[in-house]
PDB file of C-alpha atoms in Angstrom:
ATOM      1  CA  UNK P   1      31.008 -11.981 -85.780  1.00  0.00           C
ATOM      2  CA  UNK P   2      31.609 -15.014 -84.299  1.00  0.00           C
ATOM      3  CA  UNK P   3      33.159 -14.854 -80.269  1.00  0.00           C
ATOM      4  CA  UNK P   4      35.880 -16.651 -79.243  1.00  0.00           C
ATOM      5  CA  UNK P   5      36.860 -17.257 -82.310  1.00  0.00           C
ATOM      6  CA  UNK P   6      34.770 -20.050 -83.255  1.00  0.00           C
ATOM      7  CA  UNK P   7      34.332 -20.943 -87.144  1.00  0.00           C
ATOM      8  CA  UNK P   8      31.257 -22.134 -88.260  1.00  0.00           C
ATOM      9  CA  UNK P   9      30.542 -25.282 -90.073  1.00  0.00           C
ATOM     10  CA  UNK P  10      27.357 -26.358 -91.846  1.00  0.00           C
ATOM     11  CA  UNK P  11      26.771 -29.773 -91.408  1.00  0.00           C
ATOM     12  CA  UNK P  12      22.830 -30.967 -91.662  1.00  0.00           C
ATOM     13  CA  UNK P  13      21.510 -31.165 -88.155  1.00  0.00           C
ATOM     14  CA  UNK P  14      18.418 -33.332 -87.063  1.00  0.00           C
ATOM     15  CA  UNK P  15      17.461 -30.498 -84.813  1.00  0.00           C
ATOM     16  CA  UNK P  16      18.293 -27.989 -82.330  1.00  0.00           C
ATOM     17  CA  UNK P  17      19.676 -30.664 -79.829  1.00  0.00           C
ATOM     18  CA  UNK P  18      21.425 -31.901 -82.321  1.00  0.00           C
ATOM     19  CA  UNK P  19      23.236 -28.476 -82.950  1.00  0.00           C
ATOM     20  CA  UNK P  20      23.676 -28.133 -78.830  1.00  0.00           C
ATOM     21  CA  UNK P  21      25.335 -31.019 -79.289  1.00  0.00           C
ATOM     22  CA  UNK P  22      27.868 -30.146 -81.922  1.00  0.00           C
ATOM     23  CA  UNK P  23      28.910 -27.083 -80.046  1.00  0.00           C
ATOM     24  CA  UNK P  24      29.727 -29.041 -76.959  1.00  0.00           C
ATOM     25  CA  UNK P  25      31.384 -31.797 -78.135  1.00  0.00           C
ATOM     26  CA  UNK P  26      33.459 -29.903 -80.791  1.00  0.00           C
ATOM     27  CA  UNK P  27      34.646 -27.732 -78.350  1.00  0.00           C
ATOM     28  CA  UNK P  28      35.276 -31.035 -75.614  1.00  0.00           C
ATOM     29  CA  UNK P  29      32.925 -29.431 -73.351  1.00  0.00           C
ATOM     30  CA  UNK P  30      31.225 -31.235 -70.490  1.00  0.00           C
ATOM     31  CA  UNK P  31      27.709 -32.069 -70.897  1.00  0.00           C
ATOM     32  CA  UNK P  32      26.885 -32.521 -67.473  1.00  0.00           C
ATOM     33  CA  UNK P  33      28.334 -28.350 -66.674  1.00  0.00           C
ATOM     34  CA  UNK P  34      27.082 -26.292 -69.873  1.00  0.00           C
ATOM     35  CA  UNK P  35      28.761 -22.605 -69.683  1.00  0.00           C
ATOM     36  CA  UNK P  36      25.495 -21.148 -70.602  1.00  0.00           C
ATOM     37  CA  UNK P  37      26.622 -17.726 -71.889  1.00  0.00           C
ATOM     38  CA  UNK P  38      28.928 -19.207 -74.114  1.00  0.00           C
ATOM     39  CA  UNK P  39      27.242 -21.739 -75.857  1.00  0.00           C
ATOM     40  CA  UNK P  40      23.654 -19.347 -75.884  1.00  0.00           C
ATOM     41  CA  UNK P  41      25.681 -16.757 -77.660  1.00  0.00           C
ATOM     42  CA  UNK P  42      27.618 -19.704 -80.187  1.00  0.00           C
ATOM     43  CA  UNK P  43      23.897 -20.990 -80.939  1.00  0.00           C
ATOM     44  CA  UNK P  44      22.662 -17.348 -81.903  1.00  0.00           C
ATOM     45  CA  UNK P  45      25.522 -16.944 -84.088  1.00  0.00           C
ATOM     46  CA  UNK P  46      24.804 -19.770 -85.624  1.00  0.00           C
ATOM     47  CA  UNK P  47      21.506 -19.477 -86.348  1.00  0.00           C
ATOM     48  CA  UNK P  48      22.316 -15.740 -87.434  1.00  0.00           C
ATOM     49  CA  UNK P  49      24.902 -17.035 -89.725  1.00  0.00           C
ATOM     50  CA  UNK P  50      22.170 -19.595 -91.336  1.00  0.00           C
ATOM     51  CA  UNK P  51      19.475 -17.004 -91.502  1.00  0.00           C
ATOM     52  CA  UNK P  52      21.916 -15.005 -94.367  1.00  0.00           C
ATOM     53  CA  UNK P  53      22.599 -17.775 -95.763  1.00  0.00           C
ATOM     54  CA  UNK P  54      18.920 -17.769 -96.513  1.00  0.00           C
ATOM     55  CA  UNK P  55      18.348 -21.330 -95.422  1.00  0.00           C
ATOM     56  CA  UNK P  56      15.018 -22.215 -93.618  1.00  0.00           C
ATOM     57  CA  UNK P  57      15.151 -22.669 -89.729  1.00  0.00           C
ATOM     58  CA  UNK P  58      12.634 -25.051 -88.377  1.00  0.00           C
ATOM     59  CA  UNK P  59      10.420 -23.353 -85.352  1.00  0.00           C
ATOM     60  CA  UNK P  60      12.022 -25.286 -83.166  1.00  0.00           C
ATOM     61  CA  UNK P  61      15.214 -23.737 -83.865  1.00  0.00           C
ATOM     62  CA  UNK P  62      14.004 -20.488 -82.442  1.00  0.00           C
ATOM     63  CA  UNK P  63      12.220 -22.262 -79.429  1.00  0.00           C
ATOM     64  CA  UNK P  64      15.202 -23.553 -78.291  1.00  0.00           C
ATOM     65  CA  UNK P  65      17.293 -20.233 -78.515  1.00  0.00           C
ATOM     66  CA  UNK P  66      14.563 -18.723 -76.461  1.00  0.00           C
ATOM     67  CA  UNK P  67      15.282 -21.665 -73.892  1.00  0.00           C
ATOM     68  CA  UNK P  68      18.503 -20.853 -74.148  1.00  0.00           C
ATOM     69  CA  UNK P  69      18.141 -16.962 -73.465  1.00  0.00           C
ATOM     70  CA  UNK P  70      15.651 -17.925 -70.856  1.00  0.00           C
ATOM     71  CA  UNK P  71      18.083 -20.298 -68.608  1.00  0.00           C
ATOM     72  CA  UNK P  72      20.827 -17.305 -69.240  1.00  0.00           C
ATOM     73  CA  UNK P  73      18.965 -14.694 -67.409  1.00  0.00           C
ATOM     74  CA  UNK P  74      18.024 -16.612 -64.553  1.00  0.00           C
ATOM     75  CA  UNK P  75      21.622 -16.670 -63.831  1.00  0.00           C
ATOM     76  CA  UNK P  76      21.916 -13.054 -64.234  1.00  0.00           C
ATOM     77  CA  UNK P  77      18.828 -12.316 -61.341  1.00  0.00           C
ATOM     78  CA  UNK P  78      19.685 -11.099 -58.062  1.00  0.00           C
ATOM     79  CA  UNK P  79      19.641 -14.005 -55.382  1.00  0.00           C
ATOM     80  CA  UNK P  80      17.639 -13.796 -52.420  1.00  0.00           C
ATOM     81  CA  UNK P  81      20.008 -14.288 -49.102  1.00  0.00           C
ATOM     82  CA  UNK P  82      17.221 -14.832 -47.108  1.00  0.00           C
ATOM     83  CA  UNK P  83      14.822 -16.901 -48.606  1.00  0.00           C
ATOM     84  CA  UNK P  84      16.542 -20.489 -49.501  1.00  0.00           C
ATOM     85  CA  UNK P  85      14.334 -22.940 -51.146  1.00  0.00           C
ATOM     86  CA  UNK P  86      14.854 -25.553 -52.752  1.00  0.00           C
ATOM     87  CA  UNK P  87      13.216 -24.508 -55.805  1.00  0.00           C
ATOM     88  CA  UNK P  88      15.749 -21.178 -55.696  1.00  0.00           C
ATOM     89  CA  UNK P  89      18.875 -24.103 -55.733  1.00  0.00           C
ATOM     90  CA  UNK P  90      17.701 -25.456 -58.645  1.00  0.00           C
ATOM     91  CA  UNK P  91      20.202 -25.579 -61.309  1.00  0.00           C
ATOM     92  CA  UNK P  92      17.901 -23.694 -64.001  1.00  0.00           C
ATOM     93  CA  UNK P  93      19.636 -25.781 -66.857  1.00  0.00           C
ATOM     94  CA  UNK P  94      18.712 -29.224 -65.478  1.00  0.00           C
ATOM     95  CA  UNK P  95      16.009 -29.819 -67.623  1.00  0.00           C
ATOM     96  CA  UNK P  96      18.448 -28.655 -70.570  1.00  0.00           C
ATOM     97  CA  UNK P  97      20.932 -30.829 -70.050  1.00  0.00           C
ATOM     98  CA  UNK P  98      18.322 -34.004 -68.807  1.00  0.00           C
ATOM     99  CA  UNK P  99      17.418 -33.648 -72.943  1.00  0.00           C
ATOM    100  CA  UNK P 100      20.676 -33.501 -74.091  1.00  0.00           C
ATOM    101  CA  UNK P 101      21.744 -36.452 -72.428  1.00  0.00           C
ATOM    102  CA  UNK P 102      18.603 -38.609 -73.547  1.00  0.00           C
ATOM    103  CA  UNK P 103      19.338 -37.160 -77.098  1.00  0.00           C
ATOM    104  CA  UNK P 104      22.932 -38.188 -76.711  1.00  0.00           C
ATOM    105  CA  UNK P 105      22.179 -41.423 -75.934  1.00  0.00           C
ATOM    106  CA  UNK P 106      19.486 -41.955 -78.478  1.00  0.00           C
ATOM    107  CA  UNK P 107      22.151 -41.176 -81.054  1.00  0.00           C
ATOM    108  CA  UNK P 108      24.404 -44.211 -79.911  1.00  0.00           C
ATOM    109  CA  UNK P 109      21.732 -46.427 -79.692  1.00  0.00           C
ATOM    110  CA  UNK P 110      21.109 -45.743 -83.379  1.00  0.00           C
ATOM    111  CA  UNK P 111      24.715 -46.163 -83.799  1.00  0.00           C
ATOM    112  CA  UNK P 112      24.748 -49.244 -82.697  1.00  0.00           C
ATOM    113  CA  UNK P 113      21.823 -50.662 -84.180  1.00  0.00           C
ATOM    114  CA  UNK P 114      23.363 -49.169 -88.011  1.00  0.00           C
ATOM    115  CA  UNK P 115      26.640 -51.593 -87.431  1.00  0.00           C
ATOM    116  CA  UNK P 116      25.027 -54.489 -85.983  1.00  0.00           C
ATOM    117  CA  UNK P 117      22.132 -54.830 -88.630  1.00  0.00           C
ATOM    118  CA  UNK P 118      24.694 -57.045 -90.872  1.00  0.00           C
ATOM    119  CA  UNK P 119      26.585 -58.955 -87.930  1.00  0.00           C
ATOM    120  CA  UNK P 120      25.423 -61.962 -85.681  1.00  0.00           C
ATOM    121  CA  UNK P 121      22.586 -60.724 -83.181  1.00  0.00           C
ATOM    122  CA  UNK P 122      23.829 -60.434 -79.606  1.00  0.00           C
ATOM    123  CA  UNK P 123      20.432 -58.927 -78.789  1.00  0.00           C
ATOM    124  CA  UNK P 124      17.340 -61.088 -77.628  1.00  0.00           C
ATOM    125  CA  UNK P 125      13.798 -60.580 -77.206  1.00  0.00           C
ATOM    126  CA  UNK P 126      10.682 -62.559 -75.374  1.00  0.00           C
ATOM    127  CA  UNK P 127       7.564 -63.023 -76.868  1.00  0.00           C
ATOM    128  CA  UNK P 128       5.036 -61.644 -74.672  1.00  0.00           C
ATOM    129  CA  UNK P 129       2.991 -64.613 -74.142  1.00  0.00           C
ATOM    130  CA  UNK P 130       6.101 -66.514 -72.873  1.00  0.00           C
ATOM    131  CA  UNK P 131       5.264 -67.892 -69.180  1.00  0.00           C
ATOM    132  CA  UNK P 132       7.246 -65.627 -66.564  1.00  0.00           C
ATOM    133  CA  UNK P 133      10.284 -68.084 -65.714  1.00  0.00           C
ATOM    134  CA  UNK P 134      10.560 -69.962 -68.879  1.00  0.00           C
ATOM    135  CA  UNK P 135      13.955 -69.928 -70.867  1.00  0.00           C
ATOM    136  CA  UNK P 136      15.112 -66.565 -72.600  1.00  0.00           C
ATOM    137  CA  UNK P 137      15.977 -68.119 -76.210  1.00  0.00           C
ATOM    138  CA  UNK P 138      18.013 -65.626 -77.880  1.00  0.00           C
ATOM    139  CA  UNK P 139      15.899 -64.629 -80.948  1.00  0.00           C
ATOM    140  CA  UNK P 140      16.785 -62.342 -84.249  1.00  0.00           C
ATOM    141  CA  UNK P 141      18.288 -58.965 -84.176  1.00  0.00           C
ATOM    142  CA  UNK P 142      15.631 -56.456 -84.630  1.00  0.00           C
ATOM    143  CA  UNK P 143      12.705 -58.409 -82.294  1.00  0.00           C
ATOM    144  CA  UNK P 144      14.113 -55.922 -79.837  1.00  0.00           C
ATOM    145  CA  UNK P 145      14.054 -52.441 -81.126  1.00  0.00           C
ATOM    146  CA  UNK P 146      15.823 -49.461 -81.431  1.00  0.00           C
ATOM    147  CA  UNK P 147      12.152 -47.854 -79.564  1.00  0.00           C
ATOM    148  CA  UNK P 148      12.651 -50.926 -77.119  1.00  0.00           C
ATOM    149  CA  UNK P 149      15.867 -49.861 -76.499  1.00  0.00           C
ATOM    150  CA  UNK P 150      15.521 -46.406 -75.980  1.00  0.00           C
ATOM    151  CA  UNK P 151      12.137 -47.457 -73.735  1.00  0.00           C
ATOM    152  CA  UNK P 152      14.193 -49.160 -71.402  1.00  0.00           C
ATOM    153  CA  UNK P 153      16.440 -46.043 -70.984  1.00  0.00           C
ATOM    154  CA  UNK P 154      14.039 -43.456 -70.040  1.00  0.00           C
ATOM    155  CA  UNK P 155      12.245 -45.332 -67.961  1.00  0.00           C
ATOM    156  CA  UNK P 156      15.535 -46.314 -66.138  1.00  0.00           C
ATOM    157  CA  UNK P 157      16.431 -42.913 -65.981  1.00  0.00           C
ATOM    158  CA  UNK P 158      12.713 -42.073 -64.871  1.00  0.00           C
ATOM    159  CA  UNK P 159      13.351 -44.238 -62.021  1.00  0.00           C
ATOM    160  CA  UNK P 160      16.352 -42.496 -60.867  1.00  0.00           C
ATOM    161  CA  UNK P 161      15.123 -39.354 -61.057  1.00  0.00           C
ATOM    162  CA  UNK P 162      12.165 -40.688 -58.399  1.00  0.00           C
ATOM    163  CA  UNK P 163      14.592 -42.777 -56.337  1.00  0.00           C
ATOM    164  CA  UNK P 164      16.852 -39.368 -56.249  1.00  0.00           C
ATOM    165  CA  UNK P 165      14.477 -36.757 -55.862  1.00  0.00           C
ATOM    166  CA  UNK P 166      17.783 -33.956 -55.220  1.00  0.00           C
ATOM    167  CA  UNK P 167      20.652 -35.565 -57.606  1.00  0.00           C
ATOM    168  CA  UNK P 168      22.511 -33.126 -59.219  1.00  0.00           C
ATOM    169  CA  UNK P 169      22.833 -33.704 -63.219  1.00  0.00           C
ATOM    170  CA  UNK P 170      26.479 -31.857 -62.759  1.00  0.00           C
ATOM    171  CA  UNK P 171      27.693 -34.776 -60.596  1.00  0.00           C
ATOM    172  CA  UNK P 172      30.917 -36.009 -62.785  1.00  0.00           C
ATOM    173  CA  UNK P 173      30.643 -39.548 -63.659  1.00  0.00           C
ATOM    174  CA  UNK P 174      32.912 -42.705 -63.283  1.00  0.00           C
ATOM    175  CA  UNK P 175      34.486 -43.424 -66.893  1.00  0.00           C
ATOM    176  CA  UNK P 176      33.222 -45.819 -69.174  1.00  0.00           C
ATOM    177  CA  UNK P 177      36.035 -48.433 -68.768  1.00  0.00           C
ATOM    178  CA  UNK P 178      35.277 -48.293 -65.263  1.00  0.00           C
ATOM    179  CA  UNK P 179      31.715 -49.303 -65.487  1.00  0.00           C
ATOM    180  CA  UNK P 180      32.878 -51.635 -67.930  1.00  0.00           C
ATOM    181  CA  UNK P 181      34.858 -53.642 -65.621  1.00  0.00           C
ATOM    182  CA  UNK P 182      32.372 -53.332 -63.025  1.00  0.00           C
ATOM    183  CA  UNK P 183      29.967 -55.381 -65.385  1.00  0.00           C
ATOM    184  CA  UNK P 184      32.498 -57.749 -65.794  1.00  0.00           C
ATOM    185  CA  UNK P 185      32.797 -58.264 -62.722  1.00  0.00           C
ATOM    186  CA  UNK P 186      29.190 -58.584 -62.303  1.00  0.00           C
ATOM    187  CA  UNK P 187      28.500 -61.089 -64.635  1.00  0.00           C
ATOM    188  CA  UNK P 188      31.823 -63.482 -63.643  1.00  0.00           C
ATOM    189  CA  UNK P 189      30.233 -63.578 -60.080  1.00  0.00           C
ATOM    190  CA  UNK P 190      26.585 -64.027 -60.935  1.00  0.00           C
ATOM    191  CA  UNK P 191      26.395 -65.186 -64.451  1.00  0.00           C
ATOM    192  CA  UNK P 192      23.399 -62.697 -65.572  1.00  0.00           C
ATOM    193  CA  UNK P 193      21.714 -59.578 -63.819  1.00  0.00           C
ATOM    194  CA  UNK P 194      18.870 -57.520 -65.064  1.00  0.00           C
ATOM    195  CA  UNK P 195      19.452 -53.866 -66.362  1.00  0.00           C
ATOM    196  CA  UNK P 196      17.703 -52.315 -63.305  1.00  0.00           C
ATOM    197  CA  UNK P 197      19.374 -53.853 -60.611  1.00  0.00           C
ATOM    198  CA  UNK P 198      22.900 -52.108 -61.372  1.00  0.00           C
ATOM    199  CA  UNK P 199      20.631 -49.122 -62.116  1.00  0.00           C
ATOM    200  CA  UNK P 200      19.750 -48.506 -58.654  1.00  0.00           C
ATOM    201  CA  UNK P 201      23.358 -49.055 -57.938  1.00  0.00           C
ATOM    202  CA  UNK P 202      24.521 -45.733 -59.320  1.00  0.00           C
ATOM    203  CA  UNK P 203      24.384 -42.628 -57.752  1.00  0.00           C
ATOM    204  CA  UNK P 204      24.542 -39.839 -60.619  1.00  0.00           C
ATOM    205  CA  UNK P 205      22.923 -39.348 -64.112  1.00  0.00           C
ATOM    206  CA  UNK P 206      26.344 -39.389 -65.929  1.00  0.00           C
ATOM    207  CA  UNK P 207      27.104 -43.139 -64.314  1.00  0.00           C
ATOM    208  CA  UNK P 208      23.746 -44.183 -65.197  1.00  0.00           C
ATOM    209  CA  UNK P 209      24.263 -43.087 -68.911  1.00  0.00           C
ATOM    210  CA  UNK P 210      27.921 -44.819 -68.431  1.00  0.00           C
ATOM    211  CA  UNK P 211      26.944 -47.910 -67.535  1.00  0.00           C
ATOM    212  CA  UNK P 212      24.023 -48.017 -70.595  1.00  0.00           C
ATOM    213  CA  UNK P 213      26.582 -47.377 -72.818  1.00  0.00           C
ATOM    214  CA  UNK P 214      29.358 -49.502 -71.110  1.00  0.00           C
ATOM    215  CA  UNK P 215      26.646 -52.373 -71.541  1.00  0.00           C
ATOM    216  CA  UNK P 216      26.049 -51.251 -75.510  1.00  0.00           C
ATOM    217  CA  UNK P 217      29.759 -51.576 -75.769  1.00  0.00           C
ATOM    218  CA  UNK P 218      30.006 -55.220 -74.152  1.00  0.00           C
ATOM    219  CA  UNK P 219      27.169 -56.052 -76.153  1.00  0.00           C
ATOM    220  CA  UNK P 220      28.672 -54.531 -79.544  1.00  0.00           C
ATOM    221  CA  UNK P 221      31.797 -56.743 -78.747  1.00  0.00           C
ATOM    222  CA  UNK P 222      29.877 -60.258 -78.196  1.00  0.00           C
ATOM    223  CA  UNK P 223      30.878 -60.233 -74.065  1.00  0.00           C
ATOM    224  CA  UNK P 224      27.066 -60.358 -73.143  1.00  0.00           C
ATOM    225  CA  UNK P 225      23.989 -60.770 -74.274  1.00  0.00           C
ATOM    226  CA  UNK P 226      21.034 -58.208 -73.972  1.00  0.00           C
ATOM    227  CA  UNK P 227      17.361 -60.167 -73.285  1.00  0.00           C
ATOM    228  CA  UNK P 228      13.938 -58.517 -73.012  1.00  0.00           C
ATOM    229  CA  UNK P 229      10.875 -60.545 -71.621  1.00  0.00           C
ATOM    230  CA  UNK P 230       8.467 -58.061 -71.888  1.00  0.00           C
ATOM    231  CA  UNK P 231       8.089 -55.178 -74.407  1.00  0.00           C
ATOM    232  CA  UNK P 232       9.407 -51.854 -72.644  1.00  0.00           C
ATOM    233  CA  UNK P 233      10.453 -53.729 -69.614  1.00  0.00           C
ATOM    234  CA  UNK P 234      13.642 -54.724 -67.770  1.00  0.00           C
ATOM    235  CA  UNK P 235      16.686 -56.089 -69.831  1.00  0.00           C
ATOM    236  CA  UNK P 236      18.492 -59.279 -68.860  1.00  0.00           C
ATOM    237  CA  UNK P 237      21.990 -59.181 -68.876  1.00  0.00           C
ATOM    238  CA  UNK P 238      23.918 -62.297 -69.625  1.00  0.00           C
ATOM    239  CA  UNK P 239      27.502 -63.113 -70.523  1.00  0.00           C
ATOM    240  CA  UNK P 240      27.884 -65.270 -73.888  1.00  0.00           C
ATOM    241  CA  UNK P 241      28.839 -68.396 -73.559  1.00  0.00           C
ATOM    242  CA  UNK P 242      31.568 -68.473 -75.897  1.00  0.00           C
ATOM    243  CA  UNK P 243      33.369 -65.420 -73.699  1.00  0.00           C
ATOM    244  CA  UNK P 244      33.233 -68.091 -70.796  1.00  0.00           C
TER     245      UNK P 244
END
């Protein structure tokens, strides 16, 4: 039996994050605070409720409920009063959630990509053997990938992570529209910036995922243009002309 009531859909899922994700977001959870317990037992009901249904279950299914079972009973040992390390603060779904939110985001930058394969490119790429300095002409859509893309994200977020060696994941980010004027802003003053210069601006995961998709959003609605010099590198930011 299902707790709390929940009733169980089958949709087709790409995976076991993909599942995760369906239980938070159906039930308007926050990403950023997972009630572990909850959604541990939700998953196992799910996959029990699959299992008679006699449909197959990847492995990976089942490694991720034993994550799941895993984070939940390190919230159910005994804390130590006397010995506080850092290691002991730890929020033991961190690395949990770090996945979801990459996942999360990979999804919307596939989004994206699907509707603006038939529309007028606002994304731009640089041939590598471009001198360093020389114009950024805007080429076709599809010179910069969806694996471009997603490149520059982790490796933003990978440089957050080592600039902020203690941020919390559960720290409550500023809301899209926010960031959204922000770059505005940005871009009326100075014209263009490059991705990781307002990355090192924010101070929690959810902003920086906020202000990625806050740019995907601008981008999506012709206000900017998204460059890339180099293959997996920075992205250049740029207001369209016509917007001027």
């Amino acid at each position: 039996m299902m707790n709390e009531g929940m009733t169980i859909e089958l949709p087709n899922f790409e995976g076991p994050l993909d599942l995760l994700l369906h239980l938070i977001r159906s039930q308007e959870l926050d990403i950023y605070d997972i009630p572990i317990a909850r959604i541990t037992q939700q998953y196992l009901d799910y996959l029990q409720q699959m299992q008679r249904l006699n449909l197959q279950l990847a492995g990976e299914y089942f490694v991720m409920a034993a994550t799941l079972l895993r984070i939940k009973s390190q919230y159910l040992l005994p804390k130590n009063d006397f010995v506080e390390t850092e290691e002991e603060f730890a929020d033991p779904r961190e690395e949990l959630v770090e996945q979801l939110v990459q996942y999360s985001v990979f999804k919307k930058i596939s989004a994206y990509f699907k509707v603006r394969n038939d529309e007028v490119p606002v994304l731009a790429a640089k041939e590598p053997s471009v001198a360093v300095g020389a114009k950024v002409q805007p080429l076709p859509l599809g010179q910069i990938s969806q694996q471009d893309l997603t490149a520059s994200f982790i490796l933003a977020m990978r440089r957050f992570k080592k600039r902020n060696d203690h941020a919390q994941v559960t720290l409550t980010g500023r809301p899209i529209q926010e960031m959204i004027a922000w770059i505005k802003e940005v871009l009326e003053q100075q014209g263009r910036v490059s991705f990781f210069a307002l990355t090192d601006q924010v101070e929690s995961l959810a902003d920086l995922v906020g202000l990625f998709l806050a740019i995907l959003e601008l981008a999506k609605d012709q206000y900017l243009k998204v460059r890339q010099k180099r293959r997996f590198g920075d992205l250049e930011i740029e207001r369209s002309k016509h917007d001027e």
